[in-house]
Structures are given as structure tokens and as C-alpha cells.
Short mmCIF file of C-alpha atoms in Angstrom, two decimals:
data_model
loop_
_atom_site.label_atom_id
_atom_site.label_comp_id
_atom_site.label_asym_id
_atom_site.label_seq_id
_atom_site.Cartn_x
_atom_site.Cartn_y
_atom_site.Cartn_z
CA MET A 1 21.53 13.05 6.28
CA LYS A 2 18.91 15.28 4.81
CA ILE A 3 16.32 13.80 3.04
CA LEU A 4 13.65 15.26 0.85
CA MET A 5 10.47 12.56 0.85
CA LEU A 6 7.91 13.33 -2.46
CA GLY A 7 4.69 11.65 -2.11
CA GLY A 8 1.19 11.77 -3.41
CA GLU A 9 -0.72 12.12 -0.15
CA VAL A 10 -0.09 13.36 3.33
CA PRO A 11 0.61 10.13 5.30
CA TYR A 12 -1.52 11.20 8.41
CA PRO A 13 -3.32 9.61 9.94
CA PRO A 14 -1.89 6.42 9.10
CA HIS A 15 -5.06 4.67 8.02
CA GLY A 16 -4.34 2.35 5.28
CA GLY A 17 -1.41 0.33 4.40
CA SER A 18 -0.11 2.84 2.18
CA ARG A 19 -0.34 5.90 4.76
CA MET A 20 1.48 3.60 7.48
CA ARG A 21 4.25 2.17 5.32
CA VAL A 22 5.51 6.09 5.07
CA PHE A 23 4.55 7.25 7.97
CA GLN A 24 6.49 4.77 10.02
CA PHE A 25 9.29 5.53 7.54
CA ILE A 26 9.00 9.04 8.49
CA ARG A 27 8.72 8.47 12.09
CA ALA A 28 11.74 5.91 12.38
CA LEU A 29 14.00 8.32 9.71
CA SER A 30 13.38 11.33 11.92
CA GLN A 31 15.32 10.00 14.74
CA ARG A 32 18.44 10.02 13.00
CA HIS A 33 18.18 12.31 9.75
CA ASP A 34 16.78 15.77 8.84
CA LEU A 35 13.64 14.97 6.65
CA THR A 36 11.33 17.07 4.50
CA LEU A 37 8.00 15.87 3.44
CA LEU A 38 6.66 17.32 -0.01
CA ALA A 39 3.03 16.19 -0.77
CA TYR A 40 -0.05 16.90 -2.03
CA ALA A 41 -2.90 17.89 0.36
CA TYR A 42 -6.59 17.46 -0.28
CA ASP A 43 -9.39 19.44 1.07
CA ASP A 44 -8.38 21.00 4.63
CA GLU A 45 -5.47 19.19 6.04
CA ARG A 46 -3.71 21.45 8.36
CA GLU A 47 -4.57 19.22 11.56
CA HIS A 48 -2.89 16.35 9.65
CA ILE A 49 0.21 18.49 8.71
CA ASN A 50 0.70 19.96 12.05
CA ALA A 51 0.62 16.42 13.51
CA LEU A 52 3.87 15.30 11.12
CA ARG A 53 5.74 18.10 12.13
CA GLN A 54 6.65 16.64 15.26
CA TRP A 55 8.74 14.37 12.99
CA CYS A 56 9.68 16.21 9.93
CA HIS A 57 9.38 19.58 7.80
CA VAL A 58 6.13 19.42 5.75
CA GLU A 59 5.67 21.15 2.67
CA THR A 60 2.43 20.92 0.58
CA VAL A 61 0.88 21.68 -2.50
CA HIS A 62 -2.92 21.54 -2.75
CA TRP A 63 -3.84 18.86 -5.10
CA ARG A 64 -6.02 20.44 -8.18
CA GLU A 65 -8.00 17.88 -10.57
CA PRO A 66 -6.33 17.81 -14.10
CA ARG A 67 -8.93 19.61 -16.62
CA VAL A 68 -8.96 16.51 -18.93
CA LEU A 69 -9.81 13.95 -15.82
CA ALA A 70 -12.78 16.61 -14.87
CA GLN A 71 -13.96 16.87 -18.31
CA MET A 72 -14.25 13.06 -18.51
CA ARG A 73 -16.89 13.36 -15.94
CA ALA A 74 -18.89 16.10 -17.77
CA SER A 75 -22.54 15.95 -18.29
CA SER A 76 -21.89 16.32 -22.04
CA ALA A 77 -21.03 12.90 -23.83
CA PHE A 78 -19.55 14.90 -26.28
CA VAL A 79 -17.12 16.59 -23.84
CA SER A 80 -16.60 13.50 -22.01
CA ARG A 81 -15.75 11.28 -24.80
CA ILE A 82 -13.25 14.14 -26.37
CA ALA A 83 -11.49 14.10 -23.19
CA PHE A 84 -11.46 10.32 -22.68
CA VAL A 85 -9.69 10.21 -26.35
CA ARG A 86 -7.01 13.28 -25.28
CA ALA A 87 -6.35 11.04 -22.04
CA LEU A 88 -5.53 8.05 -23.80
CA LEU A 89 -3.44 9.78 -26.46
CA ASP A 90 -1.15 11.30 -23.59
CA ARG A 91 2.18 9.87 -23.41
CA GLU A 92 1.61 9.04 -19.75
CA PRO A 93 -1.04 6.62 -18.19
CA PHE A 94 -3.89 7.93 -15.95
CA VAL A 95 -2.17 7.57 -12.80
CA ALA A 96 0.59 9.82 -13.87
CA GLN A 97 -1.64 12.30 -15.65
CA TYR A 98 -3.67 12.10 -11.73
CA PHE A 99 -0.41 13.60 -10.35
CA ARG A 100 1.33 15.70 -12.64
CA ASP A 101 0.88 19.09 -11.80
CA ALA A 102 3.14 22.03 -12.82
CA ARG A 103 2.75 23.90 -9.15
CA MET A 104 4.17 20.49 -7.67
CA MET A 105 7.13 20.60 -10.26
CA ALA A 106 7.81 24.07 -9.26
CA ARG A 107 7.90 23.71 -5.62
CA LEU A 108 10.10 20.41 -5.99
CA SER A 109 12.62 22.11 -7.90
CA ALA A 110 12.63 25.12 -5.65
CA LEU A 111 13.28 22.93 -2.46
CA LEU A 112 15.84 20.93 -4.56
CA HIS A 113 17.81 24.11 -5.68
CA ASP A 114 17.58 25.94 -2.04
CA LYS A 115 18.58 23.15 0.02
CA SER A 116 21.62 20.75 -0.06
CA PHE A 117 19.56 17.26 0.14
CA ALA A 118 21.50 14.11 0.12
CA VAL A 119 18.75 11.69 -1.37
CA LEU A 120 15.33 12.34 -3.21
CA HIS A 121 12.86 9.70 -1.89
CA VAL A 122 10.14 9.41 -4.21
CA GLU A 123 7.13 7.07 -2.98
CA ASP A 124 5.25 5.51 -5.88
CA SER A 125 6.31 5.63 -9.16
CA ALA A 126 3.35 7.86 -10.35
CA MET A 127 5.14 10.67 -8.62
CA ILE A 128 8.24 10.60 -11.00
CA SER A 129 6.19 12.56 -13.24
CA VAL A 130 6.92 15.77 -11.44
CA VAL A 131 10.44 15.44 -10.86
CA PRO A 132 12.77 17.37 -12.85
CA ALA A 133 14.82 15.80 -15.74
CA ASP A 134 17.99 17.74 -14.52
CA VAL A 135 17.60 16.37 -10.99
CA ARG A 136 20.97 16.06 -9.72
CA VAL A 137 20.08 14.50 -6.33
CA PRO A 138 19.96 10.66 -6.50
CA ILE A 139 16.40 9.10 -6.58
CA VAL A 140 15.25 6.14 -4.38
CA LEU A 141 11.93 5.00 -5.81
CA SER A 142 9.92 3.46 -3.31
CA LEU A 143 7.31 0.81 -4.97
CA GLN A 144 4.31 -0.01 -2.67
CA ASN A 145 3.26 -1.52 -5.95
CA VAL A 146 4.74 -2.57 -9.16
CA GLU A 147 1.69 -1.12 -11.17
CA TYR A 148 2.89 -2.46 -14.78
CA TRP A 149 2.46 -6.26 -13.04
CA ARG A 150 -0.49 -5.72 -11.57
CA ALA A 151 -2.20 -4.41 -14.57
CA THR A 152 -0.92 -7.29 -16.62
CA ARG A 153 -2.43 -9.50 -14.44
CA THR A 154 -6.19 -8.48 -14.87
CA PRO A 155 -7.59 -9.26 -18.47
CA ALA A 156 -7.79 -6.05 -20.89
CA ARG A 157 -11.12 -5.89 -21.50
CA SER A 158 -11.01 -2.91 -24.19
CA ILE A 159 -8.63 -1.48 -26.71
CA GLY A 160 -8.33 1.62 -24.05
CA ASP A 161 -7.00 -0.84 -21.45
CA ARG A 162 -4.50 -2.33 -23.68
CA LEU A 163 -3.29 1.33 -24.56
CA GLU A 164 -3.05 2.34 -20.73
CA ARG A 165 -1.71 -0.99 -19.92
CA ASP A 166 1.27 -0.42 -22.47
CA LYS A 167 1.63 3.57 -21.49
CA LEU A 168 1.83 2.20 -18.03
CA THR A 169 4.55 -0.44 -18.70
CA ARG A 170 6.58 2.06 -20.46
CA PHE A 171 6.32 4.81 -18.18
CA GLU A 172 7.32 2.74 -15.11
CA GLY A 173 10.48 1.18 -17.14
CA ARG A 174 11.72 4.90 -17.48
CA ALA A 175 10.93 5.66 -13.97
CA PHE A 176 12.89 2.52 -12.71
CA GLN A 177 16.05 3.53 -15.20
CA ARG A 178 15.84 7.11 -13.72
CA ALA A 179 16.28 6.03 -10.05
CA ALA A 180 19.60 5.33 -8.69
CA ALA A 181 17.73 2.45 -6.60
CA CYS A 182 14.30 0.98 -6.40
CA CYS A 183 12.75 -0.55 -3.25
CA ALA A 184 10.51 -3.43 -3.85
CA THR A 185 8.14 -4.58 -1.09
CA SER A 186 9.01 -8.28 -1.75
CA THR A 187 11.57 -10.40 -3.86
CA LEU A 188 8.55 -11.22 -6.00
CA GLU A 189 7.91 -7.48 -7.10
CA ALA A 190 11.83 -7.06 -7.02
CA GLY A 191 11.91 -9.69 -10.05
CA GLN A 192 9.38 -7.43 -11.77
CA VAL A 193 11.15 -4.47 -11.61
CA SER A 194 14.17 -6.37 -12.91
CA ARG A 195 12.13 -7.75 -15.55
CA LEU A 196 11.11 -4.52 -16.91
CA ALA A 197 14.61 -2.64 -16.36
CA PRO A 198 17.21 -5.12 -16.11
CA ASN A 199 19.92 -2.30 -15.34
CA ALA A 200 17.91 -1.06 -12.74
CA ARG A 201 19.26 -1.31 -8.78
CA VAL A 202 16.56 -3.09 -6.87
CA GLN A 203 16.44 -3.80 -3.15
CA VAL A 204 13.83 -5.42 -1.19
CA VAL A 205 12.39 -3.08 1.82
CA ALA A 206 9.70 -5.17 2.91
CA ASN A 207 6.64 -3.92 4.65
CA GLY A 208 6.17 -4.33 8.44
CA VAL A 209 4.53 -4.08 11.17
CA ASP A 210 4.51 -1.90 14.73
CA THR A 211 5.10 -4.99 17.12
CA CYS A 212 4.49 -2.56 20.13
CA ALA A 213 1.06 -0.98 18.72
CA PHE A 214 0.02 -4.96 17.72
CA VAL A 215 0.28 -7.42 20.51
CA PRO A 216 -1.71 -10.29 21.57
CA SER A 217 -4.70 -10.12 23.87
CA GLY A 218 -6.43 -13.13 25.85
CA ASP A 219 -9.37 -11.16 25.78
CA LYS A 220 -11.60 -12.91 22.83
CA ALA A 221 -14.92 -12.48 21.79
CA ASN A 222 -17.51 -15.04 23.14
CA GLU A 223 -18.87 -16.12 19.70
CA PRO A 224 -16.77 -17.19 16.97
CA THR A 225 -15.46 -14.16 14.99
CA ILE A 226 -13.86 -13.67 11.68
CA VAL A 227 -12.20 -10.30 10.71
CA PHE A 228 -11.25 -8.72 7.89
CA THR A 229 -9.38 -5.54 7.41
CA GLY A 230 -8.49 -3.39 4.71
CA THR A 231 -9.04 0.18 3.01
CA LEU A 232 -12.47 -1.05 1.21
CA SER A 233 -12.34 1.85 -1.44
CA TYR A 234 -9.55 -0.27 -2.89
CA ALA A 235 -11.15 -2.40 -5.36
CA PRO A 236 -9.38 -5.69 -4.55
CA ASN A 237 -10.32 -5.73 -0.76
CA ALA A 238 -14.10 -4.76 -1.60
CA ASP A 239 -14.35 -7.49 -4.24
CA GLY A 240 -12.65 -10.05 -1.68
CA SER A 241 -14.97 -9.11 1.03
CA VAL A 242 -17.84 -9.48 -1.46
CA TRP A 243 -16.53 -12.83 -2.55
CA PHE A 244 -16.08 -14.29 0.84
CA VAL A 245 -19.63 -13.40 2.13
CA ARG A 246 -21.35 -14.68 -0.88
CA ALA A 247 -19.29 -17.90 -1.52
CA VAL A 248 -17.50 -18.84 1.73
CA LEU A 249 -19.17 -17.75 4.78
CA PRO A 250 -22.57 -19.84 3.94
CA LEU A 251 -20.20 -22.77 3.66
CA ILE A 252 -18.54 -21.96 7.17
CA ARG A 253 -22.15 -21.28 8.83
CA ASN A 254 -23.38 -24.70 7.84
CA GLN A 255 -20.69 -25.97 10.24
CA VAL A 256 -20.58 -22.97 12.78
CA PRO A 257 -24.11 -21.42 12.76
CA ASP A 258 -23.18 -18.84 15.25
CA VAL A 259 -20.37 -17.26 13.72
CA HIS A 260 -19.75 -13.60 13.37
CA LEU A 261 -18.26 -11.44 10.91
CA GLN A 262 -16.54 -8.05 10.99
CA ILE A 263 -15.30 -6.23 8.27
CA VAL A 264 -13.02 -3.28 9.17
CA GLY A 265 -11.81 -0.48 7.20
CA ARG A 266 -12.68 2.82 5.86
CA GLU A 267 -14.70 4.03 2.76
CA PRO A 268 -16.66 0.99 2.04
CA PRO A 269 -18.65 0.91 -1.18
CA ALA A 270 -22.20 0.31 -1.43
CA GLN A 271 -21.69 -3.23 -2.39
CA VAL A 272 -19.82 -3.77 0.78
CA ARG A 273 -22.21 -1.92 2.92
CA ALA A 274 -24.97 -3.89 1.64
CA LEU A 275 -23.42 -7.15 3.23
CA ALA A 276 -24.15 -5.95 6.66
CA ASP A 277 -26.96 -8.02 8.90
CA GLU A 278 -27.43 -9.05 12.32
CA HIS A 279 -23.98 -11.43 12.29
CA ILE A 280 -21.93 -9.30 9.70
CA GLN A 281 -20.66 -5.81 10.93
CA VAL A 282 -19.46 -3.40 8.11
CA THR A 283 -17.78 -0.84 10.46
CA GLY A 284 -16.42 1.86 8.20
CA ASP A 285 -13.54 3.63 9.55
CA VAL A 286 -12.31 3.18 12.76
CA PRO A 287 -9.45 4.88 15.15
CA ASP A 288 -7.60 1.79 15.55
CA VAL A 289 -7.93 -1.75 14.13
CA ALA A 290 -5.94 -3.15 16.75
CA PRO A 291 -9.07 -4.08 19.20
CA TYR A 292 -10.59 -5.81 16.07
CA LEU A 293 -7.77 -7.95 15.77
CA GLN A 294 -7.40 -8.70 19.46
CA ARG A 295 -11.16 -9.72 20.08
CA ALA A 296 -11.35 -12.07 17.02
CA TRP A 297 -11.07 -15.64 16.60
CA ILE A 298 -9.34 -15.82 13.12
CA ALA A 299 -8.34 -13.21 10.52
CA VAL A 300 -8.99 -13.85 6.70
CA VAL A 301 -7.54 -12.26 3.59
CA PRO A 302 -9.74 -13.37 0.87
CA ILE A 303 -7.66 -11.11 -1.76
CA CYS A 304 -8.02 -12.78 -5.36
CA GLU A 305 -6.39 -10.13 -7.44
CA GLY A 306 -3.76 -7.20 -7.33
CA GLY A 307 -0.76 -6.10 -5.18
CA GLY A 308 -0.45 -4.23 -2.24
CA THR A 309 1.30 -3.77 1.00
CA ARG A 310 0.01 -6.91 2.92
CA LEU A 311 0.26 -5.21 5.98
CA LYS A 312 -3.20 -6.53 7.13
CA ILE A 313 -1.67 -9.94 7.26
CA LEU A 314 1.64 -8.55 9.48
CA GLU A 315 -0.80 -6.80 11.98
CA ALA A 316 -2.78 -9.79 12.44
CA LEU A 317 0.04 -12.18 12.85
CA ALA A 318 1.73 -9.35 15.12
CA SER A 319 -1.59 -9.78 17.12
CA ALA A 320 -0.98 -13.45 17.42
CA LEU A 321 -4.20 -14.10 15.27
CA PRO A 322 -4.29 -17.08 12.98
CA VAL A 323 -4.78 -15.89 9.33
CA VAL A 324 -6.41 -17.57 6.37
CA SER A 325 -5.69 -16.32 3.09
CA THR A 326 -5.42 -16.62 -0.43
CA SER A 327 -2.25 -17.19 -2.01
CA ILE A 328 -2.15 -13.99 -3.87
CA GLY A 329 -3.11 -12.54 -0.72
CA ALA A 330 -0.08 -13.42 1.07
CA GLU A 331 2.26 -13.09 -2.12
CA GLY A 332 5.75 -12.21 -1.37
CA LEU A 333 5.74 -12.52 2.48
CA HIS A 334 8.26 -14.95 4.16
CA VAL A 335 5.16 -17.18 5.58
CA LYS A 336 5.08 -20.61 5.79
CA PRO A 337 1.70 -22.61 4.93
CA ASP A 338 0.71 -24.60 7.78
CA GLU A 339 3.18 -23.29 10.23
CA ASN A 340 2.12 -19.45 10.44
CA ILE A 341 -0.57 -19.41 7.82
CA LEU A 342 -3.13 -21.19 6.51
CA LEU A 343 -3.66 -20.66 2.66
CA ALA A 344 -6.79 -21.61 0.17
CA ASP A 345 -7.69 -20.31 -3.18
CA ASP A 346 -11.25 -21.64 -3.53
CA ALA A 347 -14.29 -21.19 -1.82
CA GLN A 348 -14.80 -25.05 -0.37
CA SER A 349 -11.00 -25.08 0.79
CA PHE A 350 -11.22 -21.62 2.36
CA ALA A 351 -14.34 -22.49 3.95
CA HIS A 352 -12.44 -26.01 5.21
CA GLN A 353 -9.27 -24.13 6.59
CA VAL A 354 -11.49 -21.34 8.47
CA ILE A 355 -13.73 -24.05 9.97
CA ARG A 356 -10.73 -25.79 11.20
CA VAL A 357 -9.45 -22.98 13.15
CA LEU A 358 -12.47 -22.20 14.56
CA ARG A 359 -13.09 -25.64 16.17
CA ASP A 360 -9.61 -26.25 16.98
CA VAL A 361 -8.27 -24.05 20.30
CA THR A 362 -4.69 -25.65 20.19
CA LEU A 363 -4.58 -24.96 16.22
CA ARG A 364 -5.40 -21.37 16.86
CA ALA A 365 -2.87 -21.01 19.66
CA ALA A 366 -0.23 -22.48 17.59
CA LEU A 367 -0.48 -20.59 14.33
CA GLY A 368 -1.06 -17.17 16.64
CA ASN A 369 2.54 -17.80 18.33
CA ALA A 370 4.18 -18.81 15.00
CA GLY A 371 2.82 -15.63 13.50
CA ARG A 372 4.01 -13.68 16.16
CA ALA A 373 7.42 -15.09 16.28
CA LEU A 374 7.75 -14.18 12.45
CA VAL A 375 6.67 -10.84 12.74
CA GLU A 376 9.19 -10.17 15.64
CA ARG A 377 12.01 -11.93 13.68
CA GLU A 378 11.52 -10.41 10.13
CA TYR A 379 9.04 -7.69 9.91
CA ASP A 380 9.75 -5.19 12.62
CA TRP A 381 9.48 -1.43 11.18
CA ARG A 382 12.86 -0.83 13.11
CA GLY A 383 14.91 -2.92 11.06
CA ILE A 384 13.18 -2.05 8.01
CA THR A 385 13.89 1.52 7.77
CA ARG A 386 17.55 0.05 8.79
CA THR A 387 17.60 -1.48 5.24
CA LEU A 388 16.32 1.91 3.78
CA GLU A 389 18.99 3.45 5.33
CA GLN A 390 21.53 1.25 3.69
CA VAL A 391 20.20 1.73 -0.10
CA TYR A 392 20.06 5.76 1.02
CA GLY A 393 24.06 5.42 1.88
CA SER A 394 24.82 3.17 -1.29
CA VAL A 395 23.52 5.44 -3.66
CA MET A 396 25.03 8.52 -2.08
CA ARG A 397 28.33 6.82 -2.11
CA ASP A 398 28.08 5.99 -5.58
CA THR A 399 27.09 9.57 -6.48
CA ARG A 400 30.32 10.79 -4.93
CA THR A 401 32.18 8.30 -6.78
CA VAL A 402 30.75 9.53 -10.09
CA MET A 403 31.34 13.13 -9.26
CA ARG A 404 34.64 12.42 -8.40
CA ASP A 405 35.58 10.45 -11.42
CA THR A 406 34.06 13.37 -13.74
#
């Protein structure tokens, strides 16, 4: 099967949940299909593009900031305000304006015209903005987040926020309707797609983990060590780490004074870097998070808002590492509280659960073993990719039936 995958970035190196998901699909699909990736490139990414070519053909368009967004940061307050109003009045939400580009539309149209692709896999709803209206190849829309749903869960602080949320809702509704099939990462998010677009076909294609790369280890740190992993330029991760250090960690230290915390992830903002001290390490980008998970005693996921890929939990579970998470942090995963994960939603409860795990080696082993069994059973990338291939097959069969009937 010839597949064209359209994405907002080159998914290499596969750091962070968004890149990891796309990379794992590419690696698995390439074993059985002829795959072409068309994506935006930022700065000089020749090395990353060449690395991906061992699995697929790669076409790129250099991302160019839309003029209106550049003007919004202009030194002139007048120019900035006019640009902001212009962006608000645009039919599409900011996220779609960010990716909308005539050069990308032309390259995509040329590829669809010149090559006989069976499926157009669009990664993220915002990229629908560059797909021609008359495309004849069935679209499979892969949703790492259902953005309109995430936006409605955050209070609108201004008229601009409300306008943006309304535009995002209409935009994603049209995107879901255009697709031959939508792939959501959980039954919860699949339900939100159906709520906005009742006639859309929705299939759960969950997130996964490389169970060969993330494995248990008996080589633990000597001192009680907590780890939090995630891309820290993503606001919910940054906010969660700040909340944990300020509200939860002092309660833990009252009972476990020698506890250490490692905050592991790329692009930590200033407020996260400022958390570092002799017992808190903020690593920034690292080549591999697996060693940090293997050495830690427990992983925490103090996420209080937002959606996301939940890969940080799956990677910890695959490493047989006990996890304490908020309910929203583990949302959509088939986890069972008190069996393979511990959940808590306020500072006192969160600290209590962490302290339990740090003090009880038997509990740590039981949670770790149950977590590893769960990901082996339900979240290995190989099985998840087969589900995606079944979606491709179903939309192709439907397309052939429509063409035959017409």
C-alpha cells in the first residue's frame, strides 16, 4: 500500500510524545508499506531528514512564519494590535493559521497528482488547512489531541479566548467531517469527536510504548528518587512540575527528608529551571529518558489540565516503575487505580500516595510488575500499528465501493 503521511514537523529525533507517536508509526508501517512523509522543516534538519529516509521517503517544506503572526510581535503597539484583530477575524483558529502555507498546499497537491497513494494520513487536525478541497484520496485524520475539547476545559479569560474557542470548535468539526476516518487516542477522546461530528467514523488507535527500549532494571538510585518526564515547553507539563515542587514536595519531605526529584524534559521554561536546587535536578533535553526511569523509585504525573499523549505514563509502566498521577494525567488509559497505578488530585493526597510507595518496597514491586504486564498486553506499538492498518483498509474498501457504485 502507498501511504502519504502529512505532518507539522519532522518527527526525528523522536523526543516528546507527539514525535514519538508519529515516528513509531513510520517505523512499523515501513516494514509492510511504501510510505512517504511530507512535513514542515524548521531550521536545518538535513541530518534528521536523512535519518528518517531509512524508513520512508521524505519531502519537506521549510516552515515560514505567517506574516500576521510576525506582526503580532512587532515593536509597534499599533501594528501588533491590528495584526491581532486580523488574526481574530480570520475564519480559521490560530493553530490552523500557524500551519497554513501556499507552498505546502502546492507540494501536497503535486504529490497527490503524481503518485497513486491509497491513503492520505493527516497528523493533527490543524494540518487539514493545507489539504485541497477536491482531494480524492481518503483521509485518515490522526488526533493526538482533540483540541476543541481541551480548549473548552480551560476557562475563557477574554472575548478573544471565546472567539478562538468557537473558531476551533467549528474548524475541528469540519475537519472530522472531511476525514474518511478519525483516529483518537482513547475512548474518551473518540467520544468527543462523535459529540462534535456525530456522522464521523471514529476509531481508537491508542498511544503505545516500545517495550524493548523501556525495560525494568534492578539498578536503583541509593536515595529515594522521584522522576517526572515530559516536554516542558508544553504548558501543562511545566505548570504541573511547578505545582508538584511548591505544593506536594514539601509534604513529602516532611516524611522522607532525603528524597530527590529529577525533572527530565526538553525546553524547560524559566519557572521550571528556577526550581533546581541540591535535591532537585532539572536536566533539560537528554538523549534517552529510559535510564532516568530505570534508576528512579517512582514516577509522578502531576498534570492538572490539558490533553496529551500520556506516553510518559506508558514509558514508566514499561520500565516497571510505580506511577502516581492525577486523574486527568492518566485520562483515557486502561489503568486500574491501586492495581497498576495510584491516583490523587490534591496536594495532600498526592503526597500521601508518593510517601506510601517510597516507604514500601513490596508495594513498589507490585505496582511495577502490574504496570509492565499492562503495557505488554495492551500498549505495544506493534499491535497498535496493526489497528491503524485496519483503519486504512476499511476506508480503502469504502472508497472502492463508492467509486464502483458511481
